[in-house]
Coordinates of C-alpha atoms and ligand atoms in Angstrom, one line a residue:
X27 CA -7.5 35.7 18.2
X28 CA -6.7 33.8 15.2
X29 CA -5.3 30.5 15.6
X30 CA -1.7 29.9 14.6
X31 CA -2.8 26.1 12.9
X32 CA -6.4 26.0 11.3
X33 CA -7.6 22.1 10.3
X34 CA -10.6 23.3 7.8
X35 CA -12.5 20.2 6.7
X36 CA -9.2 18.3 6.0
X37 CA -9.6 15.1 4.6
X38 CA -7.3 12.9 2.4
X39 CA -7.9 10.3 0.8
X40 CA -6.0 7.6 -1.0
X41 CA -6.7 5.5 -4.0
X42 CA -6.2 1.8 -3.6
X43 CA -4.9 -1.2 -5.7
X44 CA -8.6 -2.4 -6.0
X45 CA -9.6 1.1 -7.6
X46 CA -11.7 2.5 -4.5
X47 CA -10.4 5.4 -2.4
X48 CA -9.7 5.0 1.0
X49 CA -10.2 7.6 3.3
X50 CA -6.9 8.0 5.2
X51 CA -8.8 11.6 7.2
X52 CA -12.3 12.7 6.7
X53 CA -13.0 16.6 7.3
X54 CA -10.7 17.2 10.3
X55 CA -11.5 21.0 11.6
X56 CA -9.2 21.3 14.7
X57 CA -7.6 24.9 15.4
X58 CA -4.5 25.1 17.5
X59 CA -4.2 28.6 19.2
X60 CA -0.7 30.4 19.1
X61 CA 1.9 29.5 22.0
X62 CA -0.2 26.1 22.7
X63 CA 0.7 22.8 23.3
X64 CA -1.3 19.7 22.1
X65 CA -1.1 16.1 21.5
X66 CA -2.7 14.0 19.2
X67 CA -3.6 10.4 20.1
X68 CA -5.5 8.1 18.9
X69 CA -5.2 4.2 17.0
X70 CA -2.6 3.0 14.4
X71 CA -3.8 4.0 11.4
X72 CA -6.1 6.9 12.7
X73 CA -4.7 9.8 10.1
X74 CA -2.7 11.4 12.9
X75 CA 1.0 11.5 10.3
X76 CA -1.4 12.2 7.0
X77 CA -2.9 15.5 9.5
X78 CA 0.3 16.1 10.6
X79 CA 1.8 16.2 6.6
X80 CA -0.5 18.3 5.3
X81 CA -0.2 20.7 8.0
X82 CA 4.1 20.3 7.3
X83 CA 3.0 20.8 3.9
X84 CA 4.6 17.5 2.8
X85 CA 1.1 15.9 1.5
X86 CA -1.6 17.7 -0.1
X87 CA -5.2 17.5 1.2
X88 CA -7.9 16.0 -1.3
X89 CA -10.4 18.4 0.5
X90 CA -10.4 21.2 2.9
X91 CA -7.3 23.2 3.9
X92 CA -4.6 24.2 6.3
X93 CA -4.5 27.4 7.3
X94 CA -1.5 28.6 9.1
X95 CA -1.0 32.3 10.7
X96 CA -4.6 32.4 8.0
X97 CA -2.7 31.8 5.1
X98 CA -3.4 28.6 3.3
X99 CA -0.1 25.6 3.1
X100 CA 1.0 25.1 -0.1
X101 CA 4.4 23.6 0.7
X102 CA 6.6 23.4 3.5
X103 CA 8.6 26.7 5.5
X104 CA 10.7 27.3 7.7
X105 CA 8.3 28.4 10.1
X106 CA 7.7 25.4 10.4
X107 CA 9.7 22.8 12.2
X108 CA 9.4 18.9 11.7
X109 CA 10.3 16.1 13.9
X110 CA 10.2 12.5 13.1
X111 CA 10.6 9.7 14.7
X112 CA 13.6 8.5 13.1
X113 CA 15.9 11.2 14.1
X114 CA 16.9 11.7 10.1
X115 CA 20.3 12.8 11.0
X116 CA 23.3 13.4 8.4
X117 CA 25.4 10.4 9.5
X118 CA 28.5 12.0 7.8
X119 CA 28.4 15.0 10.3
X120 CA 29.1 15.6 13.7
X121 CA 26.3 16.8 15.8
X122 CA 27.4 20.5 15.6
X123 CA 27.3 20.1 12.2
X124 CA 24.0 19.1 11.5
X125 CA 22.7 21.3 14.0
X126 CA 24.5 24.6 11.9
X127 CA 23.1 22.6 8.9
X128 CA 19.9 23.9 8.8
X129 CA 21.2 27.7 9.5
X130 CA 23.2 27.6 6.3
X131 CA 20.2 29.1 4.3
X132 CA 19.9 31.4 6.7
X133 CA 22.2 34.0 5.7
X134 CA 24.3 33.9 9.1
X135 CA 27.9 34.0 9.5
X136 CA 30.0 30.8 10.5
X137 CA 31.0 32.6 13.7
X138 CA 26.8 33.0 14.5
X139 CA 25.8 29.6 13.3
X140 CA 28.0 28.2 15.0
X141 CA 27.3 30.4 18.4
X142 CA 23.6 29.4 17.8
X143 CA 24.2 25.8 16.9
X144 CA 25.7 25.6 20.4
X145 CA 23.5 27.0 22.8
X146 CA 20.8 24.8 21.2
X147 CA 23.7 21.7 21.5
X148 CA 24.0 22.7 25.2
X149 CA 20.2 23.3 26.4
X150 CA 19.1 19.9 24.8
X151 CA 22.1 18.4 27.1
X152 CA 25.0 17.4 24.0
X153 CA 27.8 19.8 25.1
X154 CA 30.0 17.2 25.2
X155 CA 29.0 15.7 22.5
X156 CA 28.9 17.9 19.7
X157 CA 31.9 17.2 17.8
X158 CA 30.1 13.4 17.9
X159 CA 29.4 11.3 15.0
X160 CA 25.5 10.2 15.1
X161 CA 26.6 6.3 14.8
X162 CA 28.2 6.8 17.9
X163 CA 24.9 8.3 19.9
X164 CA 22.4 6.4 21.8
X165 CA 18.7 6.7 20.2
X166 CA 17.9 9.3 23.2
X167 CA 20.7 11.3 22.2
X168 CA 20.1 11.4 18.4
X169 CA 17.1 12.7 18.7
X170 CA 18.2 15.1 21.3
X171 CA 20.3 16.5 18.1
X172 CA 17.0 16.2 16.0
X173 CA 15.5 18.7 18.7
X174 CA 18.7 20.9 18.8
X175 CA 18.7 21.0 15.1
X176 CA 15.0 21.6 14.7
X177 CA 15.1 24.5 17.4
X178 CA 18.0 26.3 16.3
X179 CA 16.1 27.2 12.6
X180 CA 13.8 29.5 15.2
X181 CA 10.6 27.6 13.8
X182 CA 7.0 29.6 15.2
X183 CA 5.4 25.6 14.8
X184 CA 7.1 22.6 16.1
X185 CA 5.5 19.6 14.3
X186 CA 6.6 16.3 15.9
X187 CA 5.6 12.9 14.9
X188 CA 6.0 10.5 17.6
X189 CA 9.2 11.6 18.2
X190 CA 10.5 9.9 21.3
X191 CA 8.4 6.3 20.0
X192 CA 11.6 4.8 19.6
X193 CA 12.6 5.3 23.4
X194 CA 13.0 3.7 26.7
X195 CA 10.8 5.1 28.8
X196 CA 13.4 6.8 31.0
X197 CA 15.1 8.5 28.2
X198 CA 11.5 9.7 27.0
X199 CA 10.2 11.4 30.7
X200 CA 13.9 13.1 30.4
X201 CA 13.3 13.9 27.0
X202 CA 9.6 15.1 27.9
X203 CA 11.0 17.2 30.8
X204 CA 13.3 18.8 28.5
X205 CA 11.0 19.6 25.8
X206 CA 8.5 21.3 28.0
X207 CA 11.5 23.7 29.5
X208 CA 12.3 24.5 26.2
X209 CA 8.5 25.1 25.7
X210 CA 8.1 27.3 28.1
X211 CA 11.0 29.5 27.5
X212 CA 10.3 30.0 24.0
X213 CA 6.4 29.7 23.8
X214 CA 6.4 28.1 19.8
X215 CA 3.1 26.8 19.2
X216 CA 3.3 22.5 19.0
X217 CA 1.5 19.8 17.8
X218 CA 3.0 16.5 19.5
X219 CA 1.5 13.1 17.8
X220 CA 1.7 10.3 20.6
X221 CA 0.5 7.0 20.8
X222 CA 0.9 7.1 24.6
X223 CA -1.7 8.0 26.9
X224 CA 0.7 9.4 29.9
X225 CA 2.9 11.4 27.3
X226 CA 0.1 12.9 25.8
X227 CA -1.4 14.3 29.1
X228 CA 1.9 14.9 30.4
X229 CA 3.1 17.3 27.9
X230 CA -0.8 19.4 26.6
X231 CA -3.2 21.2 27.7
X232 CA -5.7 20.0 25.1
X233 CA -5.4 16.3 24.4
X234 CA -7.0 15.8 20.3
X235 CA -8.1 12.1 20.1
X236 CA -8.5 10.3 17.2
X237 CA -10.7 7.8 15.5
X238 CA -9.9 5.0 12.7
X239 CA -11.7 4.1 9.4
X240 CA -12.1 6.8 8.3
X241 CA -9.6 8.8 10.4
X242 CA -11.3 11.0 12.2
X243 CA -11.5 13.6 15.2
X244 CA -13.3 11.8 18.1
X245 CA -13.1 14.3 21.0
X246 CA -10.8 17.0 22.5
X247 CA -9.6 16.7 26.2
X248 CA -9.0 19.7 28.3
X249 CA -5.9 19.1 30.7
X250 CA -6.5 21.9 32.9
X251 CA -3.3 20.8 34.6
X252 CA -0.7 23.8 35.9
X253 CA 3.0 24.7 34.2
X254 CA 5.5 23.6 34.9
X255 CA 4.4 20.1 35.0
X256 CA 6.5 18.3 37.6
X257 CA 6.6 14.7 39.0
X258 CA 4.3 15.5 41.4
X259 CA 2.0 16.4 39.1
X260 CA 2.6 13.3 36.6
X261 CA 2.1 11.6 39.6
X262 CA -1.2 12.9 41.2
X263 CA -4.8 11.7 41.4
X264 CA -6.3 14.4 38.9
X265 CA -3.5 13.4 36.2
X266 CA -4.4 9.4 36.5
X267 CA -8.0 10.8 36.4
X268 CA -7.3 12.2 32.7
X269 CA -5.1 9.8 32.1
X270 CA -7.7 7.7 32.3
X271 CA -10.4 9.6 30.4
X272 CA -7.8 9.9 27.4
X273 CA -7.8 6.2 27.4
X274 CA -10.9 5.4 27.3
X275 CA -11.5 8.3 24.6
X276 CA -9.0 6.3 22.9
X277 CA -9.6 2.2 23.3
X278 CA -13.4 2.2 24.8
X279 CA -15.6 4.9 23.7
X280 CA -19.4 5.4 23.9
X281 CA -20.8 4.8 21.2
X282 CA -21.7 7.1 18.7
Ligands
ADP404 N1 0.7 7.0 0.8 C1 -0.3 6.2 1.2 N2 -1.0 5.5 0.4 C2 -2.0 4.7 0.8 N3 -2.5 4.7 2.1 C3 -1.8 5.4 2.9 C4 -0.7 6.3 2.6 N4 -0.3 6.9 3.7 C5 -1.1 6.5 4.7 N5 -2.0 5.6 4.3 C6 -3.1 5.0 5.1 O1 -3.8 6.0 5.7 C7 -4.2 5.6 7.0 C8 -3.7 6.7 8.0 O2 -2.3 6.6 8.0 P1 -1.4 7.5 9.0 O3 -1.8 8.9 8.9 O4 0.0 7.1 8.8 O5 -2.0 6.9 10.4 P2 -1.3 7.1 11.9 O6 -0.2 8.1 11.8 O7 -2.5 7.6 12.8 O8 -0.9 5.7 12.3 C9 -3.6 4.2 7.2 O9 -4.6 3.3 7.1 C10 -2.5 4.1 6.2 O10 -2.3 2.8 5.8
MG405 MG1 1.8 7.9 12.2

């Protein structure tokens, strides 16, 4: 099958004040299969947001390319979906209305985007929120409204850049929860950047983990872990197990 997401010798690199090039990723081959869910861990600094860029077509590679449904990125479409951290909201809208805004190049009547707009308002858990301001949403909920607006464009790729970072940890297992209900109801093909161990284990089944200077793949994790993933399974021997291999793959590995 071909993959939805090809990496194909990626690597970017960066010139410096000094006059030398630093190498922000160095030949990242990674495939992502359609429908799948991975993470992508790894040290500050590692290249996860440059990979993720290029892939959003945001940044262009200095080598290699991006392949996506085997056609190479040159640019970013609407096929594919981006989620930052900072939930980027329009702060002079109310959460209906920034979810209907990204529908308005769509070609769809008021009465559909705004039929659309709701059901995504409602299954991220905002019903009663939707003719809300953002300044007057927690974090949680913003980017709750991030997600809504994000889903509602119908994107085949979710690409999400430590998106629930700036979260208490309750807000992010709900927000966890919720995504992978979503997930699993609409099978779009994600790549979830993390730099938490649990969350990264919690919500794949492959777990990619980085490497620093240069950016670099280290090693892919299988999390051969059933759906749906419930507490009981966050909370069972053979997740800490993984858990634990992640971590090390991440803070102490063998050397190479
Ligand atoms: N626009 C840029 N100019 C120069 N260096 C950059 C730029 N963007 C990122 N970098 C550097 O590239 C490396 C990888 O950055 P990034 O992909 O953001 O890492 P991560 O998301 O894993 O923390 C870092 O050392 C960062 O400082
Ligand atoms: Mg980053």
């Amino acid at each position: 099958m071909t993959p939805k997401i090809s990496f194909q010798g990626v690597s970017k690199r960066f010139d410096t004040t000094g006059g030398t090039a630093f190498t922000a990723l160095n030949n990242l081959d990674l495939d992502i299969e359609d429908g799948e869910f991975i993470t992508v861990v790894g040290p500050s600094g590692c290249g996860k947001s440059t990979a993720m860029n290029i892939a959003a077509g945001l940044t262009p590679p200095s080598g290699g390319q991006v392949l996506v449904d085997n056609a190479p990125v040159k640019g970013p479409g609407p096929e594919r979906g981006v989620i930052f951290q900072q939930y980027a909201l329009f702060p002079w809208l109310t959460v209906r209305d920034n979810v209907e805004f990204g529908l308005t190049i769509s070609g769809r009547s008021k009465v559909e985007r705004r039929k659309i707009a709701d059901h995504f308002i409602d299954l991220v858990g905002l019903k009663d929120f939707a003719d809300a301001l953002p300044k007057t949403l927690s974090g949680g909920m913003k980017q709750r409204c991030a997600i809504a607006r994000a889903y509602a464009v119908n994107p085949k790729i979710l690409l999400m850049d430590e998106p629930f970072g700036a979260l208490d940890a309750l807000t992010r297992v709900q927000l966890q929860n919720q995504l992978l209900s979503m997930w699993s109801k609409e099978r779009r093909t994600v790549m979830f950047i993390t730099h938490d161990v649990d969350e990264a284990v919690f919500l794949a089944s492959r777990v990619v983990v980085m490497a620093a200077r240069p950016g670099r793949l280290r090693e892919i994790i299988e999390v051969a872990l059933p759906y749906p993933r419930t507490e009981e399974i966050r909370l069972s021997p053979e997740f800490a197990e993984l858990r634990n291999r992640v971590w090390r793959a991440v803070y102490h590995p063998a050397p190479q």
